[in-house]
Amino acid sequence: MELKETFQQVKKASKTLGLLTDEQRNEVLKAVADTIIAETPALLKANAEDLAKMDKANPLYDRLQLTEQRLQDIASDMRHVSTLPSPLGRVLKDKTLENGLHLQRVAVPFGVIGMIYEARPNVTYDVFSLCFKSGNACVLKGGKDANASNSAGVELIHRVLITFGIDPNVVTLLPATHEATGEMLNAVGYIDLCIPRGGKKLINFVRDTAKVPVIETGAGVVHCYFDKDGDLEMGKRIITNAKCRRVSVCNALDCLLIHESRLSDLPALCEGLAEKQTKIHADAKAYEALKGHYPDTLLYKAEESEAKMKEADANVKSIWNTEWLSMQMGIKTVTSEDEALDHIATYGSGHSESIVSNDETAQKKFQALVDAACVYVNAPTSFTDGAQFGLGAEIGISTQKLGARGPMALEEITTYKWLITGQGQTRA
């Protein structure tokens, strides 16, 4: 491995983090946050280099873009992480056996966490803050689209670490090459856990290729089911916010499921979507309900859209399992909640799902039967976020069931070990 020496340096540096107190970690995080604000112009200049190379129509453009406000939010999240209780040293179990052995299960860092991500420079800061707070070193593998932004961020973090006498190798950015990705995924003995954060193609590649342990943060194919007993005004607000707040993120709405008895309300439900110039791919019933009430230039028949998508890309399976990541969405008519649940089970990705209903029985059924990391009642899926959940920044949103699930923050990137204290007992 060409990067073997790099991985060795990170592994060695990770051992030094155990010597820091939580107070020292918090001071570093606050210093990095202050430096982000102080050096905003330089960070935006680096980001502008990346943005200049990307088409503004690319759905990744919004994810790539840093603004003064976004940098302020990043710094604020980092300061918030510094105020959170340390996840380390938590006693998860404590008991004494009949033979007198005292057992404790205690939270500890994984050691070295590898992060693979695409055009998301904010992830550089989020991963650093969470890993550093939890005593983990991190190896970052960003995409080439964000290389200037990521490099500027890591260089800033290194300067702060050095002023505190901390080995800067606890945060290492790999070259933005496919070869570096391959080496990272095969760094057995050096990287304790790998977390991919990006589109479906990236996540599938990491899962299928990695020899190191992986926690899968899945792409979001997100639904909202508007039930026969849904409140119209509430539904309009929820649907508009879930779709239009920020279209390039994984918690954005991809498909509205509407009970057929409420089709007459569909034009009103979609008013906010029309204002935001959202393209709608509707099934036959929904199309007829919207025709003449929604801009013709933004309304498409789902079956025709699917045919064109398959013609352009052989990998497209169905319009209904498309993660749009743009100002587009599908609308599917269902005859019952059971049909909505079946649709979600067939096309959902296990990320975030929502129901708008005033029927308590329907709400409880939806929560019980939807198999997803986050299940909402009368609220938009846009809330699926570590900061919104009060966890500080997030390192990703896990859609798997073994281990962490949903927004992953401090507790989710620690493991544990058993501490056993005896008085000379021996086993028969």
Short mmCIF file of C-alpha atoms in Angstrom, two decimals:
data_model
loop_
_atom_site.label_atom_id
_atom_site.label_comp_id
_atom_site.label_asym_id
_atom_site.label_seq_id
_atom_site.Cartn_x
_atom_site.Cartn_y
_atom_site.Cartn_z
CA MET A 1 0.00 0.00 0.00
CA GLU A 2 1.40 3.37 -0.99
CA LEU A 3 -0.50 4.96 1.90
CA LYS A 4 0.63 2.43 4.49
CA GLU A 5 2.94 4.92 6.17
CA THR A 6 0.10 7.46 6.33
CA PHE A 7 -2.20 4.93 7.97
CA GLN A 8 0.53 3.97 10.44
CA GLN A 9 0.97 7.62 11.43
CA VAL A 10 -2.76 8.02 12.01
CA LYS A 11 -2.94 4.83 14.07
CA LYS A 12 -0.02 6.00 16.21
CA ALA A 13 -1.54 9.46 16.63
CA SER A 14 -4.88 7.97 17.69
CA LYS A 15 -3.23 6.55 20.82
CA THR A 16 -2.32 10.06 21.99
CA LEU A 17 -5.96 11.17 22.11
CA GLY A 18 -6.53 9.01 25.16
CA LEU A 19 -4.18 11.29 27.11
CA LEU A 20 -6.39 14.34 26.58
CA THR A 21 -9.05 15.37 29.07
CA ASP A 22 -12.55 16.26 27.90
CA GLU A 23 -11.84 19.85 28.88
CA GLN A 24 -8.82 19.93 26.58
CA ARG A 25 -10.83 18.48 23.71
CA ASN A 26 -13.51 21.09 24.23
CA GLU A 27 -10.97 23.94 24.17
CA VAL A 28 -9.60 22.67 20.86
CA LEU A 29 -13.06 22.46 19.33
CA LYS A 30 -13.89 26.00 20.40
CA ALA A 31 -10.58 27.24 19.00
CA VAL A 32 -11.25 25.56 15.65
CA ALA A 33 -14.74 27.10 15.58
CA ASP A 34 -13.28 30.55 16.25
CA THR A 35 -10.71 30.06 13.50
CA ILE A 36 -13.41 29.07 11.00
CA ILE A 37 -15.13 32.40 11.62
CA ALA A 38 -11.88 34.35 11.51
CA GLU A 39 -10.78 32.74 8.25
CA THR A 40 -14.16 32.69 6.48
CA PRO A 41 -12.87 34.68 3.47
CA ALA A 42 -10.05 32.19 2.85
CA LEU A 43 -12.39 29.20 3.21
CA LEU A 44 -14.90 30.74 0.81
CA LYS A 45 -12.11 31.46 -1.67
CA ALA A 46 -11.07 27.79 -1.63
CA ASN A 47 -14.70 26.74 -2.00
CA ALA A 48 -15.10 29.09 -4.97
CA GLU A 49 -12.31 27.17 -6.74
CA ASP A 50 -14.36 24.00 -6.43
CA LEU A 51 -17.64 25.66 -7.38
CA ALA A 52 -16.09 27.11 -10.54
CA LYS A 53 -15.52 23.57 -11.81
CA MET A 54 -19.11 22.38 -11.28
CA ASP A 55 -22.24 23.08 -13.30
CA LYS A 56 -24.78 24.98 -11.19
CA ALA A 57 -27.48 22.63 -12.51
CA ASN A 58 -25.71 19.68 -10.89
CA PRO A 59 -27.70 18.52 -7.81
CA LEU A 60 -24.37 18.30 -5.93
CA TYR A 61 -23.74 22.04 -6.39
CA ASP A 62 -25.83 22.98 -3.36
CA ARG A 63 -24.07 20.39 -1.21
CA LEU A 64 -20.69 21.67 -2.36
CA GLN A 65 -21.40 25.32 -1.74
CA LEU A 66 -20.21 27.04 1.42
CA THR A 67 -21.55 30.44 2.38
CA GLU A 68 -20.78 32.78 5.24
CA GLN A 69 -23.97 31.61 6.96
CA ARG A 70 -23.14 27.93 6.44
CA LEU A 71 -19.68 28.43 7.91
CA GLN A 72 -21.25 30.20 10.89
CA ASP A 73 -23.58 27.22 11.30
CA ILE A 74 -20.63 24.80 11.08
CA ALA A 75 -18.80 26.75 13.77
CA SER A 76 -21.93 26.89 15.91
CA ASP A 77 -22.41 23.13 15.63
CA MET A 78 -18.78 22.58 16.62
CA ARG A 79 -19.18 24.78 19.67
CA HIS A 80 -22.33 22.84 20.54
CA VAL A 81 -20.43 19.56 20.33
CA SER A 82 -17.92 21.00 22.80
CA THR A 83 -20.73 21.50 25.33
CA LEU A 84 -22.05 17.95 25.11
CA PRO A 85 -21.20 15.34 27.75
CA SER A 86 -18.25 13.17 26.85
CA PRO A 87 -19.34 9.81 25.43
CA LEU A 88 -16.21 8.20 26.83
CA GLY A 89 -15.98 6.38 30.13
CA ARG A 90 -19.74 5.89 30.39
CA VAL A 91 -20.50 2.80 32.46
CA LEU A 92 -22.97 0.84 30.36
CA LYS A 93 -23.20 -2.14 32.71
CA ASP A 94 -22.01 -2.70 36.24
CA LYS A 95 -22.44 -5.90 38.20
CA THR A 96 -20.70 -8.28 40.60
CA LEU A 97 -20.83 -12.00 39.96
CA GLU A 98 -21.48 -14.61 42.66
CA ASN A 99 -17.78 -15.43 42.67
CA GLY A 100 -16.95 -11.84 43.54
CA LEU A 101 -15.67 -10.70 40.13
CA HIS A 102 -16.69 -7.09 39.47
CA LEU A 103 -17.64 -6.39 35.84
CA GLN A 104 -18.06 -3.04 34.11
CA ARG A 105 -18.82 -2.37 30.47
CA VAL A 106 -17.33 1.02 29.60
CA ALA A 107 -17.61 3.20 26.48
CA VAL A 108 -14.33 3.70 24.56
CA PRO A 109 -13.33 5.07 21.13
CA PHE A 110 -13.21 2.87 18.05
CA GLY A 111 -9.71 4.21 17.40
CA VAL A 112 -9.46 5.31 13.77
CA ILE A 113 -12.58 6.12 11.75
CA GLY A 114 -12.40 6.39 7.97
CA MET A 115 -14.88 8.66 6.25
CA ILE A 116 -15.62 8.61 2.51
CA TYR A 117 -17.78 11.42 1.22
CA GLU A 118 -18.57 13.30 -1.96
CA ALA A 119 -19.06 17.02 -2.58
CA ARG A 120 -19.81 17.93 1.02
CA PRO A 121 -17.07 20.09 2.60
CA ASN A 122 -19.18 20.55 5.74
CA VAL A 123 -18.59 16.87 6.48
CA THR A 124 -14.89 17.62 6.99
CA TYR A 125 -15.71 19.75 10.02
CA ASP A 126 -18.55 17.59 11.33
CA VAL A 127 -16.46 14.43 11.26
CA PHE A 128 -13.51 16.13 12.91
CA SER A 129 -15.60 17.55 15.75
CA LEU A 130 -17.39 14.30 16.51
CA CYS A 131 -14.31 12.10 16.17
CA PHE A 132 -12.11 14.40 18.25
CA LYS A 133 -14.72 14.76 20.99
CA SER A 134 -15.12 10.97 21.14
CA GLY A 135 -11.38 10.27 21.19
CA ASN A 136 -11.17 8.92 17.63
CA ALA A 137 -8.64 9.82 14.98
CA CYS A 138 -10.11 10.20 11.50
CA VAL A 139 -9.00 9.52 7.95
CA LEU A 140 -10.95 11.64 5.48
CA LYS A 141 -11.44 10.73 1.83
CA GLY A 142 -13.34 13.50 0.10
CA GLY A 143 -14.32 13.71 -3.54
CA LYS A 144 -12.29 15.59 -6.13
CA ASP A 145 -15.17 18.05 -6.54
CA ALA A 146 -14.50 19.43 -3.05
CA ASN A 147 -10.74 18.95 -2.82
CA ALA A 148 -9.79 22.62 -2.44
CA SER A 149 -12.47 23.15 0.22
CA ASN A 150 -11.53 20.02 2.15
CA SER A 151 -7.80 20.79 1.97
CA ALA A 152 -8.35 24.30 3.32
CA GLY A 153 -10.48 22.95 6.17
CA VAL A 154 -8.00 20.27 7.22
CA GLU A 155 -5.07 22.69 6.97
CA LEU A 156 -6.95 25.06 9.31
CA ILE A 157 -7.64 22.25 11.79
CA HIS A 158 -3.98 21.15 11.69
CA ARG A 159 -2.76 24.64 12.59
CA VAL A 160 -5.04 24.75 15.62
CA LEU A 161 -4.02 21.27 16.76
CA ILE A 162 -0.34 22.17 16.55
CA THR A 163 -0.87 25.25 18.75
CA PHE A 164 -2.25 22.90 21.39
CA GLY A 165 0.66 20.49 21.03
CA ILE A 166 -1.51 17.76 19.49
CA ASP A 167 -0.29 15.47 16.71
CA PRO A 168 -2.03 16.77 13.55
CA ASN A 169 -2.12 13.22 12.15
CA VAL A 170 -5.25 12.64 14.23
CA VAL A 171 -6.99 14.23 11.24
CA THR A 172 -5.68 13.14 7.84
CA LEU A 173 -7.04 13.96 4.40
CA LEU A 174 -6.20 11.41 1.71
CA PRO A 175 -5.63 12.31 -1.95
CA ALA A 176 -8.86 12.74 -3.93
CA THR A 177 -8.20 9.68 -6.10
CA HIS A 178 -9.93 6.34 -6.68
CA GLU A 179 -6.69 4.59 -5.72
CA ALA A 180 -6.76 6.22 -2.28
CA THR A 181 -10.32 5.00 -1.81
CA GLY A 182 -9.26 1.46 -2.59
CA GLU A 183 -6.36 1.58 -0.15
CA MET A 184 -8.56 3.01 2.57
CA LEU A 185 -11.13 0.25 2.18
CA ASN A 186 -8.36 -2.34 2.47
CA ALA A 187 -6.50 -0.77 5.41
CA VAL A 188 -7.10 -3.72 7.73
CA GLY A 189 -5.35 -3.19 11.05
CA TYR A 190 -5.24 0.57 10.62
CA ILE A 191 -8.83 1.73 10.12
CA ASP A 192 -11.26 0.37 12.70
CA LEU A 193 -14.47 1.56 11.07
CA CYS A 194 -15.38 3.07 7.70
CA ILE A 195 -18.45 5.23 7.09
CA PRO A 196 -19.48 6.19 3.54
CA ARG A 197 -21.61 9.29 3.11
CA GLY A 198 -22.96 10.04 -0.32
CA GLY A 199 -25.11 8.71 -3.13
CA LYS A 200 -26.32 5.17 -3.67
CA LYS A 201 -23.51 4.35 -6.10
CA LEU A 202 -20.79 5.31 -3.61
CA ILE A 203 -22.42 3.50 -0.71
CA ASN A 204 -22.92 0.30 -2.70
CA PHE A 205 -19.29 0.40 -3.84
CA VAL A 206 -17.98 0.78 -0.30
CA ARG A 207 -20.23 -1.96 1.06
CA ASP A 208 -19.26 -4.39 -1.70
CA THR A 209 -15.52 -3.59 -1.70
CA ALA A 210 -14.42 -2.89 1.86
CA LYS A 211 -12.39 -5.33 3.93
CA VAL A 212 -12.60 -3.05 6.96
CA PRO A 213 -15.84 -2.85 8.99
CA VAL A 214 -18.47 -0.53 7.46
CA ILE A 215 -21.50 1.28 8.82
CA GLU A 216 -23.78 1.99 5.88
CA THR A 217 -25.33 5.44 5.67
CA GLY A 218 -27.90 4.85 2.99
CA ALA A 219 -29.29 7.06 0.32
CA GLY A 220 -32.73 8.42 1.14
CA VAL A 221 -35.77 7.49 -0.92
CA VAL A 222 -38.21 9.38 1.27
CA HIS A 223 -42.03 9.28 1.32
CA CYS A 224 -44.84 11.26 2.87
CA TYR A 225 -48.25 9.59 3.08
CA PHE A 226 -51.20 12.01 3.16
CA ASP A 227 -53.96 9.98 4.76
CA LYS A 228 -57.72 10.26 4.26
CA ASP A 229 -57.85 12.03 7.64
CA GLY A 230 -54.91 14.35 7.00
CA ASP A 231 -55.19 18.07 7.76
CA LEU A 232 -54.95 20.05 4.52
CA GLU A 233 -53.05 23.11 5.74
CA MET A 234 -50.71 20.99 7.86
CA GLY A 235 -50.09 18.67 4.92
CA LYS A 236 -49.28 21.59 2.61
CA ARG A 237 -46.69 22.96 5.05
CA ILE A 238 -45.12 19.57 5.70
CA ILE A 239 -44.91 18.54 2.05
CA THR A 240 -43.47 21.88 0.95
CA ASN A 241 -40.87 21.92 3.72
CA ALA A 242 -39.89 18.28 3.24
CA LYS A 243 -39.36 18.77 -0.49
CA CYS A 244 -38.20 22.33 -0.90
CA ARG A 245 -36.22 23.28 2.20
CA ARG A 246 -33.05 21.85 0.72
CA VAL A 247 -33.48 19.47 -2.19
CA SER A 248 -29.97 18.04 -2.36
CA VAL A 249 -29.97 16.36 1.05
CA CYS A 250 -30.89 12.77 1.85
CA ASN A 251 -33.91 13.64 4.02
CA ALA A 252 -35.67 15.55 1.22
CA LEU A 253 -39.05 14.24 0.06
CA ASP A 254 -39.00 12.07 -3.07
CA CYS A 255 -42.56 10.75 -3.29
CA LEU A 256 -45.93 11.87 -1.99
CA LEU A 257 -48.46 9.09 -1.42
CA ILE A 258 -52.02 10.39 -1.32
CA HIS A 259 -55.22 8.59 -0.37
CA GLU A 260 -57.57 8.56 -3.37
CA SER A 261 -60.37 10.13 -1.32
CA ARG A 262 -58.23 13.28 -0.99
CA LEU A 263 -57.35 13.77 -4.64
CA SER A 264 -59.58 16.83 -4.82
CA ASP A 265 -57.24 18.46 -2.27
CA LEU A 266 -54.11 17.64 -4.24
CA PRO A 267 -53.91 21.02 -6.07
CA ALA A 268 -54.02 22.83 -2.73
CA LEU A 269 -51.43 20.47 -1.23
CA CYS A 270 -49.10 21.25 -4.12
CA GLU A 271 -49.42 25.04 -4.11
CA GLY A 272 -46.12 25.48 -2.28
CA LEU A 273 -44.42 23.08 -4.66
CA ALA A 274 -45.59 25.10 -7.66
CA GLU A 275 -44.24 28.30 -6.12
CA LYS A 276 -40.85 26.61 -5.81
CA GLN A 277 -40.99 25.37 -9.44
CA THR A 278 -41.04 21.70 -8.45
CA LYS A 279 -41.37 19.18 -11.27
CA ILE A 280 -43.99 16.54 -10.47
CA HIS A 281 -44.10 13.04 -11.95
CA ALA A 282 -47.64 11.89 -11.19
CA ASP A 283 -49.49 8.62 -11.70
CA ALA A 284 -52.65 8.70 -13.84
CA LYS A 285 -55.10 9.65 -11.07
CA ALA A 286 -52.87 12.29 -9.54
CA TYR A 287 -52.06 13.69 -12.98
CA GLU A 288 -55.76 14.18 -13.76
CA ALA A 289 -56.34 15.81 -10.38
CA LEU A 290 -53.51 18.29 -11.00
CA LYS A 291 -54.10 18.95 -14.69
CA GLY A 292 -55.20 22.54 -15.14
CA HIS A 293 -54.32 23.34 -11.51
CA TYR A 294 -50.55 22.94 -11.71
CA PRO A 295 -48.14 24.52 -14.23
CA ASP A 296 -48.17 22.40 -17.40
CA THR A 297 -44.42 22.85 -17.82
CA LEU A 298 -43.82 21.23 -14.41
CA LEU A 299 -46.33 18.35 -14.61
CA TYR A 300 -45.36 14.99 -16.09
CA LYS A 301 -46.95 11.56 -16.38
CA ALA A 302 -44.98 9.13 -14.23
CA GLU A 303 -44.99 6.28 -16.73
CA GLU A 304 -43.66 8.54 -19.50
CA SER A 305 -40.95 9.94 -17.22
CA GLU A 306 -39.92 6.45 -16.20
CA ALA A 307 -39.63 5.32 -19.82
CA LYS A 308 -37.39 8.28 -20.66
CA MET A 309 -35.24 7.71 -17.57
CA LYS A 310 -34.74 4.03 -18.41
CA GLU A 311 -33.86 4.95 -21.97
CA ALA A 312 -31.19 7.35 -20.73
CA ASP A 313 -29.86 5.12 -17.95
CA ALA A 314 -30.15 1.33 -17.96
CA ASN A 315 -29.59 1.27 -14.19
CA VAL A 316 -32.92 3.01 -13.49
CA LYS A 317 -35.28 0.43 -12.02
CA SER A 318 -38.35 2.53 -11.32
CA ILE A 319 -39.37 6.14 -10.96
CA TRP A 320 -40.71 5.25 -7.54
CA ASN A 321 -37.33 4.35 -6.03
CA THR A 322 -35.57 7.43 -7.39
CA GLU A 323 -33.75 9.71 -4.98
CA TRP A 324 -34.21 12.94 -6.91
CA LEU A 325 -31.76 15.27 -5.11
CA SER A 326 -33.30 18.07 -7.16
CA MET A 327 -36.55 20.02 -7.43
CA GLN A 328 -38.48 16.98 -8.63
CA MET A 329 -40.70 14.38 -6.97
CA GLY A 330 -43.24 11.67 -7.63
CA ILE A 331 -46.91 11.49 -6.60
CA LYS A 332 -48.61 8.11 -6.24
CA THR A 333 -52.31 7.52 -5.49
CA VAL A 334 -53.18 4.75 -3.03
CA THR A 335 -56.52 3.30 -1.99
CA SER A 336 -55.64 2.62 1.64
CA GLU A 337 -52.98 2.96 4.30
CA ASP A 338 -52.07 -0.67 3.70
CA GLU A 339 -51.28 0.14 0.07
CA ALA A 340 -49.15 3.08 1.19
CA LEU A 341 -47.28 0.81 3.59
CA ASP A 342 -46.72 -1.77 0.84
CA HIS A 343 -45.39 0.93 -1.48
CA ILE A 344 -42.94 2.17 1.16
CA ALA A 345 -41.83 -1.39 1.91
CA THR A 346 -41.19 -1.97 -1.80
CA TYR A 347 -39.50 1.29 -2.77
CA GLY A 348 -38.26 2.90 0.46
CA SER A 349 -34.62 2.89 1.53
CA GLY A 350 -35.14 2.65 5.29
CA HIS A 351 -34.18 6.29 5.82
CA SER A 352 -37.11 8.56 6.78
CA GLU A 353 -40.86 8.24 6.25
CA SER A 354 -43.79 10.44 7.27
CA ILE A 355 -47.57 10.27 7.65
CA VAL A 356 -49.96 13.23 7.79
CA SER A 357 -53.09 12.07 9.58
CA ASN A 358 -55.37 13.00 12.47
CA ASP A 359 -56.39 9.37 12.94
CA GLU A 360 -54.51 8.03 15.96
CA THR A 361 -55.04 4.43 14.84
CA ALA A 362 -53.51 5.20 11.44
CA GLN A 363 -50.62 7.02 13.08
CA LYS A 364 -49.77 4.11 15.38
CA LYS A 365 -50.08 1.59 12.56
CA PHE A 366 -47.72 3.64 10.40
CA GLN A 367 -45.16 3.91 13.19
CA ALA A 368 -45.40 0.22 13.98
CA LEU A 369 -45.15 -1.12 10.42
CA VAL A 370 -42.83 1.26 8.59
CA ASP A 371 -39.32 -0.15 8.62
CA ALA A 372 -37.14 2.96 8.62
CA ALA A 373 -34.58 4.66 10.84
CA CYS A 374 -36.87 7.68 11.39
CA VAL A 375 -40.68 7.56 11.25
CA TYR A 376 -42.64 10.82 11.52
CA VAL A 377 -46.23 11.66 12.38
CA ASN A 378 -47.45 15.10 11.28
CA ALA A 379 -43.92 16.41 10.80
CA PRO A 380 -41.59 16.69 7.79
CA THR A 381 -38.65 14.37 7.20
CA SER A 382 -36.41 17.43 6.98
CA PHE A 383 -35.87 17.02 10.74
CA THR A 384 -33.75 13.88 10.23
CA ASP A 385 -30.51 15.51 11.27
CA GLY A 386 -28.14 15.06 14.19
CA ALA A 387 -28.22 18.73 15.17
CA GLN A 388 -32.03 18.83 14.99
CA PHE A 389 -32.17 15.75 17.24
CA GLY A 390 -30.00 17.55 19.79
CA LEU A 391 -26.98 15.34 19.08
CA GLY A 392 -24.69 18.10 17.86
CA ALA A 393 -23.25 17.59 14.39
CA GLU A 394 -23.75 14.22 12.71
CA ILE A 395 -21.30 11.89 11.04
CA GLY A 396 -24.02 10.28 8.91
CA ILE A 397 -27.48 8.72 8.97
CA SER A 398 -27.36 4.97 9.24
CA THR A 399 -30.07 2.96 7.46
CA GLN A 400 -28.84 -0.41 8.66
CA LYS A 401 -29.98 -2.24 11.76
CA LEU A 402 -26.82 -3.78 13.18
CA GLY A 403 -25.40 -1.17 15.51
CA ALA A 404 -26.15 2.49 14.92
CA ARG A 405 -29.41 3.49 13.21
CA GLY A 406 -30.55 6.97 12.21
CA PRO A 407 -28.44 10.11 12.87
CA MET A 408 -25.02 9.04 14.14
CA ALA A 409 -23.31 11.31 16.64
CA LEU A 410 -21.00 10.90 19.63
CA GLU A 411 -22.44 7.79 21.25
CA GLU A 412 -22.75 5.99 17.93
CA ILE A 413 -19.02 6.28 17.16
CA THR A 414 -17.90 4.69 20.40
CA THR A 415 -17.68 1.02 21.22
CA TYR A 416 -17.06 -0.57 24.62
CA LYS A 417 -14.79 -2.87 26.53
CA TRP A 418 -15.26 -4.97 29.64
CA LEU A 419 -13.27 -4.15 32.78
CA ILE A 420 -13.04 -7.05 35.22
CA THR A 421 -11.64 -6.73 38.73
CA GLY A 422 -10.96 -9.76 40.93
CA GLN A 423 -9.32 -10.73 44.18
CA GLY A 424 -7.41 -13.76 42.98
CA GLN A 425 -10.37 -15.92 41.83
CA THR A 426 -9.65 -18.84 39.53
CA ARG A 427 -12.03 -20.71 37.24
CA ALA A 428 -12.86 -24.33 37.96
#
